Amino acid sequence: MNSLLNLIVNGLATGMLVFLLAAGLTLIFGLMSVLNFAHGGLFAWGAYGGVWLYGLTGSFAAALAGAVVIGMLLGWVMERVVIRPVYGNHVQQILVTLGAMLVLSELLKVVFTPNPLKAETPAWLSGSWDAGGVILIKYRLFIILVGALVYIGLTLLLRRTRIGLIVRAGVANPDMVQALGINIRLVFTLVFMFGAGLAAFGGALLAPYSGVVFSEMGMQFAILAFIVVVIGGMGSIQGSALASLLVGLSGALMAYYVPDLSLAANMLLMVLVLLVRPSGLFGAKGGGA
Amino acid sequence: MTLLKLESVETHISQYHILQGVTMDIQAGEVTVLLGRNGAGKTTTLRTIMGLNAASGGRILFKGEPVEKLPAYQIARRGIGYVPEDQGIFADLTVDETLRIAMKRGDPAARERLSWMLELFPDLAAFRERKSGLLSGGQKQMLAIARAYVGNSELLLIDEPSKGLAPIMVRKLVEALRLMRERTTVLLVEQNFMMAQAIGDAFYLMDEGRIVSGGSMAALNEDHELRRKYLGIA
């Protein structure tokens, strides 16, 4: 029972980290129809930025906030320089964003170090609680809590605010949003920056969880995030949240109970969902929240 | 008074030359109907005016100011509203949310326009909390018109509003557009000649990307040869 609960907590924590990456990805794809394979690079930059800032300031909150700023700035540059010239062309998007992913990874080695960096867990989040014989690791619970808060915040943002309505409308029909007098290009840029900030936030949260950060980590998580976006349905935050938890849980449980299938588990899950619902759990376009 | 003027407007979409020198004058306070067979360039004309297709030549003047180089959102802010052929409904948003997006911030008249739209289309008032994707075809059309009107009241570009609607719904739309004529100017693309006759003040007839005729709707009613040649009706 103890190990099952721990597996569930592990799975949920991994799922929440993937959600932070997938949420931005799904909004960027849903609204802008951009396949951003460099999203994982922003995640890795957030992880490195968080570790560096934590070492510099000793404040975990400052490290997380700083990582978000780094991610948003990189996102802004990327949207203007890399993405803008290839709007509407998926083949070119794949090529340039894969290239950007490699550049972002290599730049991490240049700016920081080619070696992996050790990531410390803040003292107040280290250790575990013993809940009636079940050992609950504090940092993993913290990730689950933060992930849940981000999900609630995102849902409220999309449901209750004007900018949220505009983003949801833009996912359904960007041309029509423009025809209502709304600068959709500016909305694109803001959403891209927001998605990049979320990815970097996820990376900064992951660092103490894995204990080490390395430049190729982005690609590893980006693949999971793409699987999540496909399972959840393009453009749907709700779908991404559910799919992230499914992917996290299936990965954790399969690794323990059927290790031989653990690598294939997510792919099998995706194939299964696509066979039953080709547009993902929460449909294709139009499911902005 | 001329509200919108098109001077020799050209539009290319990829390698196709769709609009080939379209020239039109739209008078304020009138319903001008743009007629023509499928593929004549009517929808492209509306999309080009709206900035959703770039004009590759010619000039588009709205209230005397050139707008052909502006992005769509700036054209909309100047007072042009658009109702596309497929209605462009935001399926996941409720009726209320859709109308809220359309209302411009700091526009004191927007509330009054919204109230009038809800009065004109009582179905929208009754289904304000319903997701737009769940509305009937006619209700979606009402929502698309209301959305364009609450944000932009000076000129409405409406593309085939009667398409796919039941006759009773078409009659309701005709009635609504007649009332809207009192408050705004309309450029209407319509295949349903009965509807065009019922509400049009003026017409332009398009064929193969060019305007081939124009004038008052009364004149078109008399010109059986023109109707037969370009619209296939006697």
Short mmCIF file of C-alpha atoms in Angstrom, two decimals:
data_model
loop_
_atom_site.label_atom_id
_atom_site.label_comp_id
_atom_site.label_asym_id
_atom_site.label_seq_id
_atom_site.Cartn_x
_atom_site.Cartn_y
_atom_site.Cartn_z
CA MET A 1 0.00 0.00 0.00
CA ASN A 2 2.84 2.33 0.95
CA SER A 3 4.62 1.78 -2.34
CA LEU A 4 1.40 2.19 -4.35
CA LEU A 5 0.68 5.53 -2.68
CA ASN A 6 4.23 6.65 -3.30
CA LEU A 7 3.95 5.62 -6.93
CA ILE A 8 0.76 7.64 -7.23
CA VAL A 9 2.38 10.69 -5.65
CA ASN A 10 5.39 10.29 -7.96
CA GLY A 11 3.13 9.90 -10.96
CA LEU A 12 1.04 12.93 -10.05
CA ALA A 13 4.15 15.06 -9.47
CA THR A 14 5.64 14.05 -12.83
CA GLY A 15 2.25 14.64 -14.43
CA MET A 16 2.07 18.16 -13.00
CA LEU A 17 5.54 18.99 -14.33
CA VAL A 18 4.55 17.72 -17.76
CA PHE A 19 1.33 19.74 -17.49
CA LEU A 20 3.29 22.97 -16.99
CA LEU A 21 5.13 22.24 -20.23
CA ALA A 22 2.07 20.98 -22.11
CA ALA A 23 -0.23 23.86 -21.08
CA GLY A 24 1.85 26.41 -22.97
CA LEU A 25 2.36 24.03 -25.86
CA THR A 26 -1.35 23.33 -26.29
CA LEU A 27 -2.28 27.01 -26.15
CA ILE A 28 0.44 27.89 -28.66
CA PHE A 29 -0.70 25.13 -30.99
CA GLY A 30 -4.41 25.79 -30.49
CA LEU A 31 -4.22 29.54 -30.96
CA MET A 32 -1.30 29.99 -33.32
CA SER A 33 -1.23 26.59 -35.05
CA VAL A 34 2.49 26.53 -34.32
CA LEU A 35 4.32 23.26 -33.73
CA ASN A 36 6.99 24.41 -31.31
CA PHE A 37 9.60 21.70 -30.89
CA ALA A 38 11.81 24.18 -29.04
CA HIS A 39 9.41 24.30 -26.10
CA GLY A 40 11.57 21.77 -24.25
CA GLY A 41 14.54 24.10 -24.65
CA LEU A 42 12.65 26.79 -22.73
CA PHE A 43 11.93 24.20 -20.03
CA ALA A 44 15.67 23.42 -19.79
CA TRP A 45 16.52 27.12 -19.64
CA GLY A 46 14.05 27.52 -16.80
CA ALA A 47 15.72 24.63 -14.96
CA TYR A 48 19.21 26.07 -15.39
CA GLY A 49 18.02 29.61 -14.65
CA GLY A 50 16.29 28.42 -11.48
CA VAL A 51 19.36 26.55 -10.23
CA TRP A 52 21.61 29.52 -11.00
CA LEU A 53 19.30 32.07 -9.37
CA TYR A 54 18.76 29.88 -6.31
CA GLY A 55 22.53 29.64 -5.89
CA LEU A 56 22.81 33.39 -6.32
CA THR A 57 19.98 34.56 -4.07
CA GLY A 58 19.26 31.63 -1.75
CA SER A 59 15.56 32.33 -2.32
CA PHE A 60 13.52 29.61 -4.03
CA ALA A 61 10.68 32.03 -4.78
CA ALA A 62 13.13 34.41 -6.48
CA ALA A 63 14.57 31.47 -8.43
CA LEU A 64 11.11 30.45 -9.68
CA ALA A 65 10.13 34.03 -10.55
CA GLY A 66 13.46 34.62 -12.28
CA ALA A 67 13.09 31.44 -14.30
CA VAL A 68 9.68 32.61 -15.50
CA VAL A 69 11.17 35.96 -16.57
CA ILE A 70 14.01 34.17 -18.41
CA GLY A 71 11.49 31.91 -20.16
CA MET A 72 9.25 34.82 -21.15
CA LEU A 73 12.14 36.85 -22.53
CA LEU A 74 13.40 33.89 -24.54
CA GLY A 75 9.83 33.26 -25.70
CA TRP A 76 9.51 36.87 -26.85
CA VAL A 77 12.75 36.68 -28.86
CA MET A 78 11.81 33.29 -30.27
CA GLU A 79 8.34 34.35 -31.38
CA ARG A 80 9.68 37.42 -33.16
CA VAL A 81 12.80 35.92 -34.71
CA VAL A 82 12.09 32.22 -35.24
CA ILE A 83 8.32 31.70 -35.31
CA ARG A 84 6.95 34.82 -37.02
CA PRO A 85 8.52 34.14 -40.43
CA VAL A 86 7.05 30.63 -40.54
CA TYR A 87 3.44 31.19 -39.43
CA GLY A 88 1.13 28.94 -41.41
CA ASN A 89 3.86 26.55 -42.60
CA HIS A 90 4.09 23.47 -40.41
CA VAL A 91 7.03 21.88 -42.24
CA GLN A 92 9.15 25.00 -41.81
CA GLN A 93 7.97 25.31 -38.20
CA ILE A 94 9.22 21.81 -37.41
CA LEU A 95 12.58 22.51 -39.02
CA VAL A 96 13.22 25.89 -37.41
CA THR A 97 11.93 24.96 -33.96
CA LEU A 98 13.98 21.75 -33.93
CA GLY A 99 16.95 23.91 -34.87
CA ALA A 100 16.07 26.38 -32.12
CA MET A 101 15.85 23.49 -29.66
CA LEU A 102 19.41 22.44 -30.51
CA VAL A 103 20.63 26.04 -30.28
CA LEU A 104 18.96 26.52 -26.90
CA SER A 105 20.51 23.30 -25.60
CA GLU A 106 23.99 24.19 -26.84
CA LEU A 107 23.72 27.72 -25.50
CA LEU A 108 23.10 26.27 -22.04
CA LYS A 109 26.53 24.63 -22.26
CA VAL A 110 28.11 27.90 -23.37
CA VAL A 111 26.40 30.14 -20.82
CA PHE A 112 26.51 27.78 -17.82
CA THR A 113 28.67 24.67 -18.16
CA PRO A 114 28.76 21.61 -20.43
CA ASN A 115 28.51 19.44 -17.30
CA PRO A 116 25.25 18.68 -15.52
CA LEU A 117 24.44 21.04 -12.65
CA LYS A 118 23.46 19.84 -9.20
CA ALA A 119 20.12 21.24 -8.03
CA GLU A 120 19.44 21.76 -4.33
CA THR A 121 16.04 21.38 -2.72
CA PRO A 122 15.20 24.30 -0.40
CA ALA A 123 15.49 23.27 3.26
CA TRP A 124 11.81 23.94 3.97
CA LEU A 125 10.79 21.56 1.19
CA SER A 126 13.33 18.83 1.98
CA GLY A 127 12.47 15.62 3.77
CA SER A 128 9.21 13.80 4.13
CA TRP A 129 6.17 13.28 6.29
CA ASP A 130 5.16 9.95 7.77
CA ALA A 131 1.37 9.69 7.40
CA GLY A 132 0.41 6.52 9.22
CA GLY A 133 3.26 4.53 7.76
CA VAL A 134 3.05 6.12 4.34
CA ILE A 135 6.10 8.20 3.53
CA LEU A 136 5.17 11.35 1.64
CA ILE A 137 8.04 13.31 0.15
CA LYS A 138 7.43 17.02 0.76
CA TYR A 139 8.81 18.33 -2.53
CA ARG A 140 6.62 16.02 -4.60
CA LEU A 141 3.53 17.15 -2.71
CA PHE A 142 4.67 20.73 -3.26
CA ILE A 143 4.85 20.15 -7.03
CA ILE A 144 1.34 18.63 -7.02
CA LEU A 145 0.02 21.61 -5.06
CA VAL A 146 1.70 24.15 -7.34
CA GLY A 147 0.54 22.29 -10.47
CA ALA A 148 -3.04 22.24 -9.17
CA LEU A 149 -2.88 25.97 -8.38
CA VAL A 150 -1.53 26.72 -11.86
CA TYR A 151 -4.37 24.69 -13.39
CA ILE A 152 -7.00 26.53 -11.34
CA GLY A 153 -5.38 29.88 -12.14
CA LEU A 154 -5.24 29.11 -15.85
CA THR A 155 -8.83 27.94 -15.89
CA LEU A 156 -9.99 31.11 -14.12
CA LEU A 157 -7.88 33.24 -16.44
CA LEU A 158 -9.40 31.63 -19.53
CA ARG A 159 -12.97 31.55 -18.19
CA ARG A 160 -13.30 34.78 -16.26
CA THR A 161 -11.13 37.40 -17.91
CA ARG A 162 -11.44 39.28 -21.18
CA ILE A 163 -7.98 38.19 -22.30
CA GLY A 164 -8.97 34.60 -21.53
CA LEU A 165 -12.10 34.95 -23.67
CA ILE A 166 -10.01 36.41 -26.47
CA VAL A 167 -7.56 33.51 -26.31
CA ARG A 168 -10.39 30.95 -26.34
CA ALA A 169 -12.06 32.74 -29.24
CA GLY A 170 -8.71 32.92 -31.02
CA VAL A 171 -8.25 29.17 -30.67
CA ALA A 172 -11.59 28.73 -32.46
CA ASN A 173 -11.21 31.41 -35.15
CA PRO A 174 -8.26 33.84 -35.17
CA ASP A 175 -9.46 35.69 -38.30
CA MET A 176 -12.79 36.47 -36.69
CA VAL A 177 -11.09 37.77 -33.54
CA GLN A 178 -9.15 40.21 -35.72
CA ALA A 179 -12.36 41.29 -37.38
CA LEU A 180 -13.61 42.32 -33.93
CA GLY A 181 -10.81 44.87 -33.64
CA ILE A 182 -8.43 42.76 -31.59
CA ASN A 183 -4.74 42.66 -32.49
CA ILE A 184 -4.35 38.89 -32.74
CA ARG A 185 -0.61 39.17 -33.47
CA LEU A 186 -0.10 40.84 -30.11
CA VAL A 187 -2.23 38.13 -28.49
CA PHE A 188 -0.04 35.52 -30.25
CA THR A 189 3.11 37.08 -28.83
CA LEU A 190 1.66 37.30 -25.33
CA VAL A 191 0.45 33.70 -25.42
CA PHE A 192 3.82 32.53 -26.70
CA MET A 193 5.59 34.42 -23.90
CA PHE A 194 3.13 33.07 -21.37
CA GLY A 195 3.62 29.49 -22.61
CA ALA A 196 7.40 29.93 -22.54
CA GLY A 197 7.18 31.31 -18.99
CA LEU A 198 5.11 28.31 -17.89
CA ALA A 199 7.61 25.91 -19.46
CA ALA A 200 10.51 27.64 -17.70
CA PHE A 201 8.55 27.57 -14.44
CA GLY A 202 8.10 23.81 -14.90
CA GLY A 203 11.83 23.42 -15.54
CA ALA A 204 12.72 25.37 -12.40
CA LEU A 205 10.32 23.22 -10.37
CA LEU A 206 11.74 20.03 -11.86
CA ALA A 207 15.36 20.82 -10.96
CA PRO A 208 15.17 20.03 -7.21
CA TYR A 209 12.87 17.08 -8.01
CA SER A 210 15.44 15.38 -10.23
CA GLY A 211 18.44 16.77 -8.30
CA VAL A 212 20.38 17.51 -11.44
CA VAL A 213 19.87 19.52 -14.62
CA PHE A 214 21.48 18.85 -18.00
CA SER A 215 21.18 20.54 -21.35
CA GLU A 216 19.31 17.70 -23.13
CA MET A 217 16.61 17.40 -20.48
CA GLY A 218 14.26 19.61 -22.52
CA MET A 219 13.83 17.15 -25.35
CA GLN A 220 13.03 14.31 -22.94
CA PHE A 221 10.16 16.26 -21.38
CA ALA A 222 9.05 17.86 -24.65
CA ILE A 223 8.25 14.43 -26.09
CA LEU A 224 6.04 13.69 -23.07
CA ALA A 225 4.39 17.10 -23.46
CA PHE A 226 3.61 16.46 -27.13
CA ILE A 227 2.06 13.12 -26.22
CA VAL A 228 -0.04 14.91 -23.59
CA VAL A 229 -1.21 17.59 -26.02
CA VAL A 230 -2.26 14.95 -28.56
CA ILE A 231 -4.06 12.85 -25.91
CA GLY A 232 -5.77 15.85 -24.31
CA GLY A 233 -6.83 17.51 -27.57
CA MET A 234 -5.11 20.44 -29.25
CA GLY A 235 -5.88 23.74 -27.57
CA SER A 236 -7.55 22.31 -24.47
CA ILE A 237 -6.05 23.12 -21.06
CA GLN A 238 -8.51 20.76 -19.38
CA GLY A 239 -7.47 17.99 -21.77
CA SER A 240 -3.79 18.65 -21.14
CA ALA A 241 -4.28 18.55 -17.38
CA LEU A 242 -6.07 15.22 -17.49
CA ALA A 243 -3.68 13.74 -20.04
CA SER A 244 -0.65 14.90 -18.01
CA LEU A 245 -1.93 13.09 -14.95
CA LEU A 246 -2.67 9.97 -17.01
CA VAL A 247 0.81 10.03 -18.55
CA GLY A 248 2.48 10.68 -15.20
CA LEU A 249 0.55 7.94 -13.43
CA SER A 250 0.89 5.36 -16.19
CA GLY A 251 4.63 6.03 -16.41
CA ALA A 252 5.13 5.61 -12.66
CA LEU A 253 2.91 2.53 -12.28
CA MET A 254 4.19 0.77 -15.40
CA ALA A 255 7.82 1.37 -14.42
CA TYR A 256 7.14 -0.43 -11.15
CA TYR A 257 4.74 -3.19 -12.18
CA VAL A 258 5.64 -3.86 -15.85
CA PRO A 259 9.10 -2.34 -16.31
CA ASP A 260 9.53 -3.82 -19.79
CA LEU A 261 6.58 -1.78 -21.01
CA SER A 262 7.36 1.42 -19.14
CA LEU A 263 8.94 3.21 -22.11
CA ALA A 264 6.12 2.22 -24.43
CA ALA A 265 3.33 2.97 -21.91
CA ASN A 266 2.77 6.58 -22.99
CA MET A 267 2.83 5.75 -26.66
CA LEU A 268 0.35 2.93 -26.09
CA LEU A 269 -1.89 5.29 -24.15
CA MET A 270 -1.76 7.80 -26.98
CA VAL A 271 -2.55 5.15 -29.60
CA LEU A 272 -5.46 3.89 -27.50
CA VAL A 273 -6.95 7.36 -27.05
CA LEU A 274 -6.51 8.23 -30.72
CA LEU A 275 -8.23 5.03 -31.77
CA VAL A 276 -11.26 5.89 -29.64
CA ARG A 277 -11.19 9.69 -30.00
CA PRO A 278 -9.06 10.84 -32.95
CA SER A 279 -9.25 14.48 -31.85
CA GLY A 280 -8.08 13.72 -28.30
CA LEU A 281 -10.00 13.55 -25.03
CA PHE A 282 -11.31 17.12 -25.22
CA GLY A 283 -11.69 17.53 -28.94
CA ALA A 284 -9.66 19.51 -31.43
CA LYS A 285 -10.19 23.20 -31.93
CA GLY A 286 -12.57 25.18 -29.84
CA GLY A 287 -11.74 23.76 -26.48
CA GLY A 288 -9.71 26.57 -25.21
CA ALA A 289 -10.24 25.82 -21.54
CA MET B 1 -22.76 60.38 -48.86
CA THR B 2 -20.21 57.74 -49.87
CA LEU B 3 -19.14 55.72 -46.84
CA LEU B 4 -16.96 53.15 -48.59
CA LYS B 5 -15.25 53.46 -51.95
CA LEU B 6 -13.35 50.76 -53.81
CA GLU B 7 -11.15 51.93 -56.68
CA SER B 8 -9.82 49.26 -59.06
CA VAL B 9 -9.16 46.80 -56.23
CA GLU B 10 -7.10 43.75 -57.12
CA THR B 11 -6.65 40.66 -54.93
CA HIS B 12 -4.45 37.63 -55.51
CA ILE B 13 -4.78 34.47 -53.45
CA SER B 14 -1.65 32.37 -54.02
CA GLN B 15 -1.35 32.18 -57.83
CA TYR B 16 -5.00 33.08 -58.50
CA HIS B 17 -6.05 36.56 -59.56
CA ILE B 18 -9.44 36.78 -57.85
CA LEU B 19 -10.43 40.45 -57.86
CA GLN B 20 -9.56 42.15 -61.12
CA GLY B 21 -10.22 45.85 -60.64
CA VAL B 22 -13.31 46.06 -58.46
CA THR B 23 -14.80 49.54 -58.21
CA MET B 24 -17.80 50.31 -55.99
CA ASP B 25 -19.37 53.15 -54.01
CA ILE B 26 -21.34 52.25 -50.91
CA GLN B 27 -23.71 54.99 -49.76
CA ALA B 28 -24.25 55.62 -46.06
CA GLY B 29 -27.60 54.48 -44.69
CA GLU B 30 -28.29 52.06 -47.55
CA VAL B 31 -28.29 48.30 -47.96
CA THR B 32 -26.14 47.54 -51.00
CA VAL B 33 -26.38 43.99 -52.28
CA LEU B 34 -23.46 42.33 -54.01
CA LEU B 35 -24.79 39.70 -56.39
CA GLY B 36 -23.21 37.14 -58.67
CA ARG B 37 -22.74 33.48 -59.30
CA ASN B 38 -20.58 31.21 -57.14
CA GLY B 39 -16.92 31.98 -57.61
CA ALA B 40 -17.53 35.51 -58.92
CA GLY B 41 -15.40 37.03 -56.11
CA LYS B 42 -18.10 38.31 -53.73
CA THR B 43 -16.68 36.77 -50.55
CA THR B 44 -13.14 37.81 -51.51
CA THR B 45 -14.42 41.36 -51.97
CA LEU B 46 -15.75 41.43 -48.40
CA ARG B 47 -12.58 39.79 -47.02
CA THR B 48 -10.42 42.28 -48.89
CA ILE B 49 -12.37 45.24 -47.53
CA MET B 50 -12.00 43.73 -44.05
CA GLY B 51 -8.24 43.23 -44.52
CA LEU B 52 -8.45 39.45 -44.19
CA ASN B 53 -7.19 39.11 -47.77
CA ALA B 54 -4.55 41.63 -48.77
CA ALA B 55 -5.39 43.92 -51.68
CA SER B 56 -2.62 43.64 -54.25
CA GLY B 57 -3.70 46.79 -56.05
CA GLY B 58 -6.17 49.68 -56.05
CA ARG B 59 -7.52 51.71 -53.15
CA ILE B 60 -10.16 51.20 -50.46
CA LEU B 61 -11.41 54.38 -48.82
CA PHE B 62 -13.56 54.26 -45.69
CA LYS B 63 -14.95 57.65 -44.69
CA GLY B 64 -12.43 59.12 -47.14
CA GLU B 65 -9.41 57.46 -45.48
CA PRO B 66 -7.38 54.73 -47.21
CA VAL B 67 -7.62 51.42 -45.34
CA GLU B 68 -6.25 48.90 -47.87
CA LYS B 69 -2.86 48.68 -46.16
CA LEU B 70 -4.22 48.36 -42.62
CA PRO B 71 -4.42 45.07 -40.69
CA ALA B 72 -7.91 43.69 -40.10
CA TYR B 73 -8.09 44.72 -36.45
CA GLN B 74 -7.43 48.37 -37.30
CA ILE B 75 -10.05 48.31 -40.05
CA ALA B 76 -12.53 46.88 -37.52
CA ARG B 77 -11.64 49.63 -35.03
CA ARG B 78 -12.48 52.25 -37.65
CA GLY B 79 -16.06 51.01 -37.74
CA ILE B 80 -16.39 48.10 -40.14
CA GLY B 81 -18.01 44.90 -38.87
CA TYR B 82 -17.88 41.52 -40.59
CA VAL B 83 -20.26 38.56 -40.64
CA PRO B 84 -18.59 35.73 -42.55
CA GLU B 85 -20.39 33.17 -44.68
CA ASP B 86 -19.72 30.41 -42.12
CA GLN B 87 -20.69 32.81 -39.31
CA GLY B 88 -17.30 32.37 -37.61
CA ILE B 89 -18.90 31.35 -34.34
CA PHE B 90 -16.70 30.76 -31.29
CA ALA B 91 -18.27 27.40 -30.46
CA ASP B 92 -16.81 27.09 -26.96
CA LEU B 93 -17.93 30.56 -25.84
CA THR B 94 -21.42 31.34 -24.59
CA VAL B 95 -23.59 33.90 -26.34
CA ASP B 96 -22.89 36.35 -23.53
CA GLU B 97 -19.12 35.81 -23.69
CA THR B 98 -19.14 36.27 -27.47
CA LEU B 99 -20.98 39.57 -27.21
CA ARG B 100 -18.70 40.74 -24.38
CA ILE B 101 -15.61 40.22 -26.54
CA ALA B 102 -17.18 42.17 -29.37
CA MET B 103 -18.00 45.22 -27.22
CA LYS B 104 -15.13 47.67 -27.34
CA ARG B 105 -13.77 49.02 -24.08
CA GLY B 106 -14.65 52.62 -23.36
CA ASP B 107 -17.40 52.67 -25.98
CA PRO B 108 -20.39 54.23 -24.21
CA ALA B 109 -22.80 53.31 -27.01
CA ALA B 110 -21.92 49.60 -26.96
CA ARG B 111 -24.36 48.79 -24.13
CA GLU B 112 -27.19 50.50 -25.92
CA ARG B 113 -26.39 48.63 -29.13
CA LEU B 114 -26.27 45.36 -27.20
CA SER B 115 -29.68 46.03 -25.63
CA TRP B 116 -31.12 46.76 -29.04
CA MET B 117 -29.66 43.60 -30.54
CA LEU B 118 -31.15 41.50 -27.72
CA GLU B 119 -34.48 43.19 -28.37
CA LEU B 120 -34.20 42.56 -32.11
CA PHE B 121 -33.11 38.93 -31.61
CA PRO B 122 -35.00 37.68 -28.53
CA ASP B 123 -33.50 34.19 -29.02
CA LEU B 124 -30.10 35.59 -28.08
CA ALA B 125 -31.52 37.09 -24.90
CA ALA B 126 -33.12 33.76 -24.03
CA PHE B 127 -29.92 31.78 -24.61
CA ARG B 128 -27.27 34.13 -23.24
CA GLU B 129 -25.64 31.40 -21.16
CA ARG B 130 -25.78 28.77 -23.89
CA LYS B 131 -22.58 27.78 -25.73
CA SER B 132 -22.63 29.31 -29.19
CA GLY B 133 -21.80 25.99 -30.83
CA LEU B 134 -25.09 24.58 -29.52
CA LEU B 135 -27.30 27.23 -31.15
CA SER B 136 -29.41 26.51 -34.23
CA GLY B 137 -28.25 27.75 -37.64
CA GLY B 138 -30.56 30.76 -37.50
CA GLN B 139 -29.53 31.64 -33.96
CA LYS B 140 -25.86 31.43 -34.95
CA GLN B 141 -26.57 33.87 -37.76
CA MET B 142 -28.30 36.23 -35.34
CA LEU B 143 -25.32 35.99 -33.00
CA ALA B 144 -22.85 36.68 -35.81
CA ILE B 145 -24.81 39.79 -36.86
CA ALA B 146 -25.19 40.99 -33.26
CA ARG B 147 -21.49 40.43 -32.60
CA ALA B 148 -20.54 42.56 -35.60
CA TYR B 149 -23.09 45.27 -34.77
CA VAL B 150 -22.31 45.78 -31.07
CA GLY B 151 -18.66 46.46 -31.90
CA ASN B 152 -18.95 48.27 -35.19
CA SER B 153 -22.07 50.08 -36.09
CA GLU B 154 -21.11 52.17 -39.10
CA LEU B 155 -20.75 49.55 -41.85
CA LEU B 156 -21.60 45.87 -41.73
CA LEU B 157 -20.26 43.43 -44.30
CA ILE B 158 -22.60 40.45 -44.27
CA ASP B 159 -21.86 37.36 -46.33
CA GLU B 160 -24.84 35.19 -47.39
CA PRO B 161 -26.85 35.34 -44.17
CA SER B 162 -29.72 33.29 -45.59
CA LYS B 163 -27.53 30.36 -46.61
CA GLY B 164 -28.85 27.08 -45.23
CA LEU B 165 -31.66 28.71 -43.23
CA ALA B 166 -35.32 27.70 -43.16
CA PRO B 167 -37.71 30.14 -44.93
CA ILE B 168 -39.21 31.31 -41.63
CA MET B 169 -35.75 32.18 -40.35
CA VAL B 170 -34.95 34.02 -43.60
CA ARG B 171 -38.11 36.11 -43.11
CA LYS B 172 -36.99 36.97 -39.56
CA LEU B 173 -33.58 38.00 -40.86
CA VAL B 174 -35.09 40.18 -43.58
CA GLU B 175 -37.21 41.89 -40.94
CA ALA B 176 -34.18 42.42 -38.68
CA LEU B 177 -31.99 43.77 -41.49
CA ARG B 178 -34.76 46.17 -42.53
CA LEU B 179 -34.77 47.57 -39.00
CA MET B 180 -30.97 47.68 -38.88
CA ARG B 181 -30.94 49.79 -42.02
CA GLU B 182 -32.30 52.64 -39.88
CA ARG B 183 -29.11 52.60 -37.82
CA THR B 184 -26.28 51.37 -40.01
CA THR B 185 -25.02 50.78 -43.54
CA VAL B 186 -24.89 47.27 -44.91
CA LEU B 187 -22.95 45.67 -47.76
CA LEU B 188 -24.67 42.34 -48.24
CA VAL B 189 -23.54 39.37 -50.30
CA GLU B 190 -26.60 37.31 -51.09
CA GLN B 191 -27.50 34.47 -53.49
CA ASN B 192 -31.14 34.53 -52.44
CA PHE B 193 -32.53 37.07 -54.90
CA MET B 194 -35.87 37.33 -53.10
CA MET B 195 -34.07 38.41 -49.95
CA ALA B 196 -31.87 40.82 -51.89
CA GLN B 197 -34.96 42.37 -53.48
CA ALA B 198 -36.70 42.63 -50.13
CA ILE B 199 -34.03 44.68 -48.39
CA GLY B 200 -31.64 46.06 -51.00
CA ASP B 201 -31.54 49.74 -51.95
CA ALA B 202 -28.71 49.35 -54.43
CA PHE B 203 -26.86 46.51 -56.10
CA TYR B 204 -23.58 45.58 -57.71
CA LEU B 205 -23.29 42.56 -59.94
CA MET B 206 -20.00 40.66 -60.08
CA ASP B 207 -18.68 38.20 -62.62
CA GLU B 208 -15.20 36.70 -62.81
CA GLY B 209 -13.71 39.14 -60.34
CA ARG B 210 -15.13 42.28 -61.92
CA ILE B 211 -18.15 44.50 -61.36
CA VAL B 212 -20.29 44.15 -64.47
CA SER B 213 -23.24 46.27 -63.43
CA GLY B 214 -24.56 48.41 -60.60
CA GLY B 215 -27.39 50.75 -59.73
CA SER B 216 -30.63 50.88 -57.81
CA MET B 217 -32.38 47.65 -56.87
CA ALA B 218 -35.50 48.99 -58.60
CA ALA B 219 -33.55 49.19 -61.88
CA LEU B 220 -32.36 45.59 -61.50
CA ASN B 221 -35.94 44.49 -60.90
CA GLU B 222 -36.79 45.89 -64.32
CA ASP B 223 -33.76 44.54 -66.16
CA HIS B 224 -34.74 40.96 -66.96
CA GLU B 225 -31.91 40.50 -69.45
CA LEU B 226 -29.22 41.36 -66.88
CA ARG B 227 -30.81 39.06 -64.32
CA ARG B 228 -31.03 36.22 -66.79
CA LYS B 229 -27.47 36.66 -68.05
CA TYR B 230 -25.67 36.90 -64.73
CA LEU B 231 -27.99 35.41 -62.13
CA GLY B 232 -29.79 32.82 -64.19
CA ILE B 233 -33.24 34.15 -63.21
CA ALA B 234 -35.85 35.79 -65.34
#
